Amino acid sequence: MRSSGDKDKNRGVSLQLNNLHQRLLHALSLGTRYYDEKTSQWKWQSANIEVQKQVIRSIDVFLDFVSGDARAAHHTVAKDSVADILGALLWILQCKSRPLLCMAANVAVKLVCVLPNSILESYILDLVYVLSSLLSSPFVEVAIPCSTCLNLVISNLNASSAKAVWEMCSLLGSILLWWPPTRFPVWNDVKLIDTLSDMHARTDISTKLVILKLYTSLALCGSVAKKLIENGEIFLQMVVQSMGKSYPDTVRIEGFRLAQCLLRSQENCLKVMDTCGEALVDAIIFGMEEIEMHSRKFVNKNSSTSVEACRLALVTRWAEEHVSSLDKQISIAREGLRTNHKLWVRGYVWDILGSLAIHSGENFNPCIHGSEIYINLIIICACLTFEDVIKKWCRIYHKEVDDSIQSEPASRAVLMMIYSPCNYISSQARLIFSRTYSADHFRNLVHTLEYTSSLESYGSFDKIQLIINLIGLISFLSLPHHHTLESKYIKKVAFIAKRCLGNDIDISRLSLASHLHATLYENSCCWMDAEDWEGSNILLFYALWGLAEMVHQSASLQNSSHISIVAIEYFGAQLVGKLIEICSNASLGHGLRWYAAHILSHFEFYGFPNELAKRVGICLDEKEYADIQLFLANGNTLSVHGVILAVRCPSLLPPELLLVKEKRIDGQSIREVRLSSHVDYEALVKLLEYVYMGYFRASEEIVKKVKTLAKRCNLQLLLQMLHRQSPKWGASFPSFDLTSSLVSAGSCFWDVILESKLDKLERWTCRICSHSVPHLHVHKVILQSGCDYLQGLFRSGMKESHSQIIKVPISWEATRKLVHWFYSNELPKPPCGCLWDNMDDEQKLFSLESYVELYWLSEFWILEDVQEACWNVIVSCLDNAKQLSIKILKMAGDFSLWKLADVAATHLAPSYSQLRDSCELDDLDDALVHLICSASIQLSQNG
């Protein structure tokens, strides 16, 4: 039996709890309390900030009392108050006031700490949703308590029951969607992921849906998506099965969304298609059939089975080897175009058709499969739609922007059909296109193009009109008997390209095609999205494509020298210079670079300009470090560098090169290689220019000779350019990379060793030699081409110039990165995104130290590009890991890198007082401490 004292205490608790509850109700009465029939919950709202503050304070006091007595948390009054507390808290957490959000977030933490999970259970999902949306708040004092509260919610769950696992998955899915930093750590929870794997076979709809949503939230992280795919066939089968007709639309939609996340990169897409490509294509087709099945039903146009299937179909455009089901997919797309409903799906359908056409194989023949009638109907449908688009958009005063939903995608689809590598599709598209358009269409198109290209500024309508006019012009150029191609058309298109190159006009395809906007990816992380093949400025891409076609056709109608005169007189050498810049810029879309190179071939420039080749090309006319002498039948000789030939044109070197006896000429070891009598001297000189510089300039007469030599040397990409073949859609622009010479390709031409500082490397061994200090076997010709300091050292005549070992005062990791830059013109980057965030400070510091060393060395060796790249890496990493600033500051001081020291000191300035009082600055020199102090004073003065 309870004692009378216990009864008195209980009465006291009840009395105080009731009083606090009454105060809470009074505060709530100042707002509006109402019952939401949709959620079957009581809710509260008030726009008055003072009322909201009073409510928060009342909740805070109430929870303080409950936390002070274990019995109070289970009291009936406490249980009855939860609905009112949560109703008010959820409303206030959606306000915009920074102080109020901070108060409410801290009260939410207290709520989860104080009240048992069993009481809060029915409200947790609503609370998680609101708190998750605040995780990205710019205010640290808001984001931190929100994340603390969510961590408490997760830790309070007991995953021993199926219901609890369902709740945990549901909560995690919501949290991960809004809080990217948590995705990778959750993936690393082996126990949780194993539990999810065990649940793959569950057939109940609610569990299936929750699991898919959780996986989708995880796959928004590119690093996690890659790991999920590596998990193998069982997981991918579960994803594909979830898109099947046996599941309701809610599950299928989530399955399609998960697949979209997994297949965002080309590498991931190809892996998935190799594993379950056929099943995935079937699932997409079944999903697209919903366009017809639900034609008379209301469906959310932003997220339906058909829309998500179309979006997934667009993602799978990279997997060219699976385009064999072209006729199957086109027949489904035709169903979507048969009626006038679902216009908002048309953009997807046109894009899918265009992508299939441009990626079709040259010898694909639908007649074999009996599907030519379907493809012909699709082409007719596309051309008729394009005819309608041209009529509407080739009028200067036309302003019906609503037509843009399918105007740009349909026009683009016709263009891709016309220029499809598939002979059947291309010939049929040109035939049908020629019968649907007239001379009037062309005149109107050109007239409108002249008007729109001369505008000073562009609205959304003008951008679409200009794009469609360009697409129309390029399409007309494909016809065998197109209208007379006057030089003014070339000048007009070149003028558009010039404006784009001068950043006067910049139009992204995303701004024209609303169907490409995917809200699913808005909270994604760690996806290093490569730029689209067309590049970010779609207008520049179409302008270069059009210019390439016009110059090509003009050259076939007249002589190529006339084309050079027409273009160069109008723009001077500036156009050629800009095109070379485009080819050399690795950050631009591959398609842009291909068409720039294609145009250059009509101005007698053949090949692929490149920044690294610009450096290496200087060595062509230098006999220094040349180790191969090429002897021609006519007695001419050429001195070359074996390492460059071994990578760029190995066919010029005999297989038995190592057996060729070396000779000493002017103190250098030279191997003599005698070439066939069929090798022309002029052709060989130009070929070597291509090998060293990436491209060359030559007349048509010499080009004929180079074609023969390039064919014998199996230089297919050069042959494509020499024959001026149109670029293949999606093809990567050829790179100039010599890193393979660091292994087998250039092993017989190594002539120097780069030795790094002694590191803490255990059991370091070299497979080439017995030298025990970490080192790399390299080539003097490559090193000196990229570094004036080393060039001077090798030529100085000092002891070091004759040494076989060059000691580099940096670590092994830094040395490897430096050598990679010498041979590729690219500096390896450190881990980023979630991979970086989940490294401990020691790992981060180890990764960053090599860049600080390189930053110092590049200043000493005068490597400006390396120094800039290292600076960008260091500053970016410090922004994301300020706790490393003290270590980096100390390194900067040791190397006398005062610019870097200033940056590190600026990061430490806000914490100067705490760091000083905690003695964390004691290991730093007085000069470095003074830097932090000065930065702190400057910060306080600036407010």
PDB file of N, CA and C in Angstrom, residues 63-113:
ATOM      1  N   LEU A  63       7.413  21.550 -19.548  1.00  0.00           N
ATOM      2  CA  LEU A  63       8.349  20.434 -19.728  1.00  0.00           C
ATOM      3  C   LEU A  63       9.414  20.412 -18.639  1.00  0.00           C
ATOM      4  N   ASP A  64       9.826  21.582 -18.164  1.00  0.00           N
ATOM      5  CA  ASP A  64      10.801  21.643 -17.065  1.00  0.00           C
ATOM      6  C   ASP A  64      10.259  20.939 -15.822  1.00  0.00           C
ATOM      7  N   PHE A  65       8.995  21.181 -15.548  1.00  0.00           N
ATOM      8  CA  PHE A  65       8.391  20.550 -14.379  1.00  0.00           C
ATOM      9  C   PHE A  65       8.285  19.041 -14.578  1.00  0.00           C
ATOM     10  N   VAL A  66       7.870  18.633 -15.782  1.00  0.00           N
ATOM     11  CA  VAL A  66       7.731  17.201 -16.062  1.00  0.00           C
ATOM     12  C   VAL A  66       9.088  16.494 -15.956  1.00  0.00           C
ATOM     13  N   SER A  67      10.138  17.146 -16.413  1.00  0.00           N
ATOM     14  CA  SER A  67      11.459  16.533 -16.372  1.00  0.00           C
ATOM     15  C   SER A  67      11.987  16.397 -14.949  1.00  0.00           C
ATOM     16  N   GLY A  68      11.459  17.205 -14.014  1.00  0.00           N
ATOM     17  CA  GLY A  68      11.935  17.163 -12.631  1.00  0.00           C
ATOM     18  C   GLY A  68      11.319  16.074 -11.789  1.00  0.00           C
ATOM     19  N   ASP A  69      10.294  15.407 -12.320  1.00  0.00           N
ATOM     20  CA  ASP A  69       9.618  14.357 -11.558  1.00  0.00           C
ATOM     21  C   ASP A  69       9.250  13.232 -12.513  1.00  0.00           C
ATOM     22  N   ALA A  70       9.806  12.058 -12.311  1.00  0.00           N
ATOM     23  CA  ALA A  70       9.598  10.913 -13.212  1.00  0.00           C
ATOM     24  C   ALA A  70       8.132  10.541 -13.338  1.00  0.00           C
ATOM     25  N   ARG A  71       7.357  10.778 -12.208  1.00  0.00           N
ATOM     26  CA  ARG A  71       5.931  10.400 -12.238  1.00  0.00           C
ATOM     27  C   ARG A  71       5.115  11.322 -13.136  1.00  0.00           C
ATOM     28  N   ALA A  72       5.569  12.565 -13.266  1.00  0.00           N
ATOM     29  CA  ALA A  72       4.793  13.555 -14.027  1.00  0.00           C
ATOM     30  C   ALA A  72       4.688  13.188 -15.504  1.00  0.00           C
ATOM     31  N   ALA A  73       5.749  12.544 -16.052  1.00  0.00           N
ATOM     32  CA  ALA A  73       5.745  12.214 -17.478  1.00  0.00           C
ATOM     33  C   ALA A  73       4.651  11.226 -17.842  1.00  0.00           C
ATOM     34  N   HIS A  74       4.215  10.410 -16.856  1.00  0.00           N
ATOM     35  CA  HIS A  74       3.175   9.409 -17.127  1.00  0.00           C
ATOM     36  C   HIS A  74       1.812   9.854 -16.609  1.00  0.00           C
ATOM     37  N   HIS A  75       1.733  11.070 -16.155  1.00  0.00           N
ATOM     38  CA  HIS A  75       0.465  11.596 -15.625  1.00  0.00           C
ATOM     39  C   HIS A  75      -0.506  11.842 -16.775  1.00  0.00           C
ATOM     40  N   THR A  76      -1.781  11.685 -16.487  1.00  0.00           N
ATOM     41  CA  THR A  76      -2.814  11.862 -17.516  1.00  0.00           C
ATOM     42  C   THR A  76      -2.775  13.256 -18.127  1.00  0.00           C
ATOM     43  N   VAL A  77      -2.523  14.248 -17.288  1.00  0.00           N
ATOM     44  CA  VAL A  77      -2.478  15.637 -17.785  1.00  0.00           C
ATOM     45  C   VAL A  77      -1.351  15.812 -18.800  1.00  0.00           C
ATOM     46  N   ALA A  78      -0.186  15.182 -18.526  1.00  0.00           N
ATOM     47  CA  ALA A  78       0.944  15.274 -19.450  1.00  0.00           C
ATOM     48  C   ALA A  78       0.587  14.625 -20.777  1.00  0.00           C
ATOM     49  N   LYS A  79      -0.054  13.483 -20.723  1.00  0.00           N
ATOM     50  CA  LYS A  79      -0.453  12.791 -21.952  1.00  0.00           C
ATOM     51  C   LYS A  79      -1.465  13.609 -22.749  1.00  0.00           C
ATOM     52  N   ASP A  80      -2.414  14.224 -22.025  1.00  0.00           N
ATOM     53  CA  ASP A  80      -3.456  15.015 -22.705  1.00  0.00           C
ATOM     54  C   ASP A  80      -2.901  16.310 -23.303  1.00  0.00           C
ATOM     55  N   SER A  81      -1.761  16.744 -22.789  1.00  0.00           N
ATOM     56  CA  SER A  81      -1.180  18.011 -23.272  1.00  0.00           C
ATOM     57  C   SER A  81      -0.372  17.853 -24.548  1.00  0.00           C
ATOM     58  N   VAL A  82       0.010  16.635 -24.886  1.00  0.00           N
ATOM     59  CA  VAL A  82       0.905  16.405 -26.019  1.00  0.00           C
ATOM     60  C   VAL A  82       0.322  16.938 -27.319  1.00  0.00           C
ATOM     61  N   ALA A  83      -0.971  16.676 -27.578  1.00  0.00           N
ATOM     62  CA  ALA A  83      -1.589  17.126 -28.824  1.00  0.00           C
ATOM     63  C   ALA A  83      -1.525  18.643 -28.960  1.00  0.00           C
ATOM     64  N   ASP A  84      -1.804  19.352 -27.857  1.00  0.00           N
ATOM     65  CA  ASP A  84      -1.758  20.822 -27.891  1.00  0.00           C
ATOM     66  C   ASP A  84      -0.333  21.325 -28.074  1.00  0.00           C
ATOM     67  N   ILE A  85       0.600  20.714 -27.353  1.00  0.00           N
ATOM     68  CA  ILE A  85       2.006  21.140 -27.444  1.00  0.00           C
ATOM     69  C   ILE A  85       2.539  20.946 -28.860  1.00  0.00           C
ATOM     70  N   LEU A  86       2.317  19.748 -29.415  1.00  0.00           N
ATOM     71  CA  LEU A  86       2.820  19.467 -30.768  1.00  0.00           C
ATOM     72  C   LEU A  86       2.151  20.330 -31.815  1.00  0.00           C
ATOM     73  N   GLY A  87       0.838  20.555 -31.657  1.00  0.00           N
ATOM     74  CA  GLY A  87       0.125  21.390 -32.618  1.00  0.00           C
ATOM     75  C   GLY A  87       0.719  22.786 -32.707  1.00  0.00           C
ATOM     76  N   ALA A  88       1.024  23.384 -31.516  1.00  0.00           N
ATOM     77  CA  ALA A  88       1.621  24.724 -31.490  1.00  0.00           C
ATOM     78  C   ALA A  88       3.065  24.696 -31.973  1.00  0.00           C
ATOM     79  N   LEU A  89       3.821  23.697 -31.524  1.00  0.00           N
ATOM     80  CA  LEU A  89       5.238  23.622 -31.863  1.00  0.00           C
ATOM     81  C   LEU A  89       5.441  23.453 -33.370  1.00  0.00           C
ATOM     82  N   LEU A  90       4.631  22.623 -34.007  1.00  0.00           N
ATOM     83  CA  LEU A  90       4.767  22.401 -35.439  1.00  0.00           C
ATOM     84  C   LEU A  90       4.490  23.674 -36.233  1.00  0.00           C
ATOM     85  N   TRP A  91       3.550  24.470 -35.763  1.00  0.00           N
ATOM     86  CA  TRP A  91       3.244  25.739 -36.435  1.00  0.00           C
ATOM     87  C   TRP A  91       4.407  26.733 -36.281  1.00  0.00           C
ATOM     88  N   ILE A  92       4.904  26.858 -35.052  1.00  0.00           N
ATOM     89  CA  ILE A  92       5.948  27.850 -34.766  1.00  0.00           C
ATOM     90  C   ILE A  92       7.262  27.484 -35.462  1.00  0.00           C
ATOM     91  N   LEU A  93       7.533  26.176 -35.608  1.00  0.00           N
ATOM     92  CA  LEU A  93       8.766  25.749 -36.277  1.00  0.00           C
ATOM     93  C   LEU A  93       8.768  26.077 -37.772  1.00  0.00           C
ATOM     94  N   GLN A  94       7.626  26.515 -38.285  1.00  0.00           N
ATOM     95  CA  GLN A  94       7.552  26.897 -39.696  1.00  0.00           C
ATOM     96  C   GLN A  94       7.618  28.410 -39.905  1.00  0.00           C
ATOM     97  N   CYS A  95       7.872  29.157 -38.820  1.00  0.00           N
ATOM     98  CA  CYS A  95       7.947  30.612 -38.934  1.00  0.00           C
ATOM     99  C   CYS A  95       9.305  31.031 -39.491  1.00  0.00           C
ATOM    100  N   LYS A  96       9.478  32.310 -39.745  1.00  0.00           N
ATOM    101  CA  LYS A  96      10.704  32.817 -40.349  1.00  0.00           C
ATOM    102  C   LYS A  96      11.608  33.540 -39.348  1.00  0.00           C
ATOM    103  N   SER A  97      11.123  33.754 -38.142  1.00  0.00           N
ATOM    104  CA  SER A  97      11.881  34.507 -37.149  1.00  0.00           C
ATOM    105  C   SER A  97      13.031  33.666 -36.594  1.00  0.00           C
ATOM    106  N   ARG A  98      14.238  34.174 -36.719  1.00  0.00           N
ATOM    107  CA  ARG A  98      15.425  33.450 -36.254  1.00  0.00           C
ATOM    108  C   ARG A  98      15.402  33.178 -34.745  1.00  0.00           C
ATOM    109  N   PRO A  99      15.144  34.192 -33.884  1.00  0.00           N
ATOM    110  CA  PRO A  99      15.119  33.929 -32.438  1.00  0.00           C
ATOM    111  C   PRO A  99      14.028  32.939 -32.041  1.00  0.00           C
ATOM    112  N   LEU A 100      12.859  33.068 -32.699  1.00  0.00           N
ATOM    113  CA  LEU A 100      11.740  32.193 -32.368  1.00  0.00           C
ATOM    114  C   LEU A 100      12.028  30.751 -32.780  1.00  0.00           C
ATOM    115  N   LEU A 101      12.628  30.589 -33.948  1.00  0.00           N
ATOM    116  CA  LEU A 101      13.005  29.244 -34.403  1.00  0.00           C
ATOM    117  C   LEU A 101      13.996  28.606 -33.440  1.00  0.00           C
ATOM    118  N   CYS A 102      14.949  29.404 -32.957  1.00  0.00           N
ATOM    119  CA  CYS A 102      15.940  28.898 -32.013  1.00  0.00           C
ATOM    120  C   CYS A 102      15.262  28.409 -30.732  1.00  0.00           C
ATOM    121  N   MET A 103      14.324  29.211 -30.205  1.00  0.00           N
ATOM    122  CA  MET A 103      13.583  28.835 -28.987  1.00  0.00           C
ATOM    123  C   MET A 103      12.796  27.545 -29.223  1.00  0.00           C
ATOM    124  N   ALA A 104      12.073  27.501 -30.351  1.00  0.00           N
ATOM    125  CA  ALA A 104      11.212  26.352 -30.645  1.00  0.00           C
ATOM    126  C   ALA A 104      12.025  25.075 -30.842  1.00  0.00           C
ATOM    127  N   ALA A 105      13.187  25.175 -31.519  1.00  0.00           N
ATOM    128  CA  ALA A 105      14.032  24.005 -31.759  1.00  0.00           C
ATOM    129  C   ALA A 105      14.558  23.437 -30.446  1.00  0.00           C
ATOM    130  N   ASN A 106      14.968  24.310 -29.532  1.00  0.00           N
ATOM    131  CA  ASN A 106      15.458  23.850 -28.232  1.00  0.00           C
ATOM    132  C   ASN A 106      14.354  23.219 -27.393  1.00  0.00           C
ATOM    133  N   VAL A 107      13.145  23.759 -27.508  1.00  0.00           N
ATOM    134  CA  VAL A 107      12.003  23.172 -26.802  1.00  0.00           C
ATOM    135  C   VAL A 107      11.679  21.797 -27.387  1.00  0.00           C
ATOM    136  N   ALA A 108      11.853  21.631 -28.712  1.00  0.00           N
ATOM    137  CA  ALA A 108      11.618  20.323 -29.342  1.00  0.00           C
ATOM    138  C   ALA A 108      12.584  19.285 -28.791  1.00  0.00           C
ATOM    139  N   VAL A 109      13.857  19.677 -28.579  1.00  0.00           N
ATOM    140  CA  VAL A 109      14.837  18.774 -27.985  1.00  0.00           C
ATOM    141  C   VAL A 109      14.392  18.340 -26.596  1.00  0.00           C
ATOM    142  N   LYS A 110      13.931  19.324 -25.811  1.00  0.00           N
ATOM    143  CA  LYS A 110      13.481  19.034 -24.443  1.00  0.00           C
ATOM    144  C   LYS A 110      12.264  18.110 -24.458  1.00  0.00           C
ATOM    145  N   LEU A 111      11.362  18.333 -25.417  1.00  0.00           N
ATOM    146  CA  LEU A 111      10.150  17.524 -25.534  1.00  0.00           C
ATOM    147  C   LEU A 111      10.497  16.049 -25.750  1.00  0.00           C
ATOM    148  N   VAL A 112      11.419  15.788 -26.695  1.00  0.00           N
ATOM    149  CA  VAL A 112      11.794  14.411 -27.013  1.00  0.00           C
ATOM    150  C   VAL A 112      12.560  13.777 -25.853  1.00  0.00           C
ATOM    151  N   CYS A 113      13.331  14.581 -25.128  1.00  0.00           N
ATOM    152  CA  CYS A 113      14.087  14.056 -23.979  1.00  0.00           C
ATOM    153  C   CYS A 113      13.171  13.692 -22.811  1.00  0.00           C
TER     154      CYS A 113
END
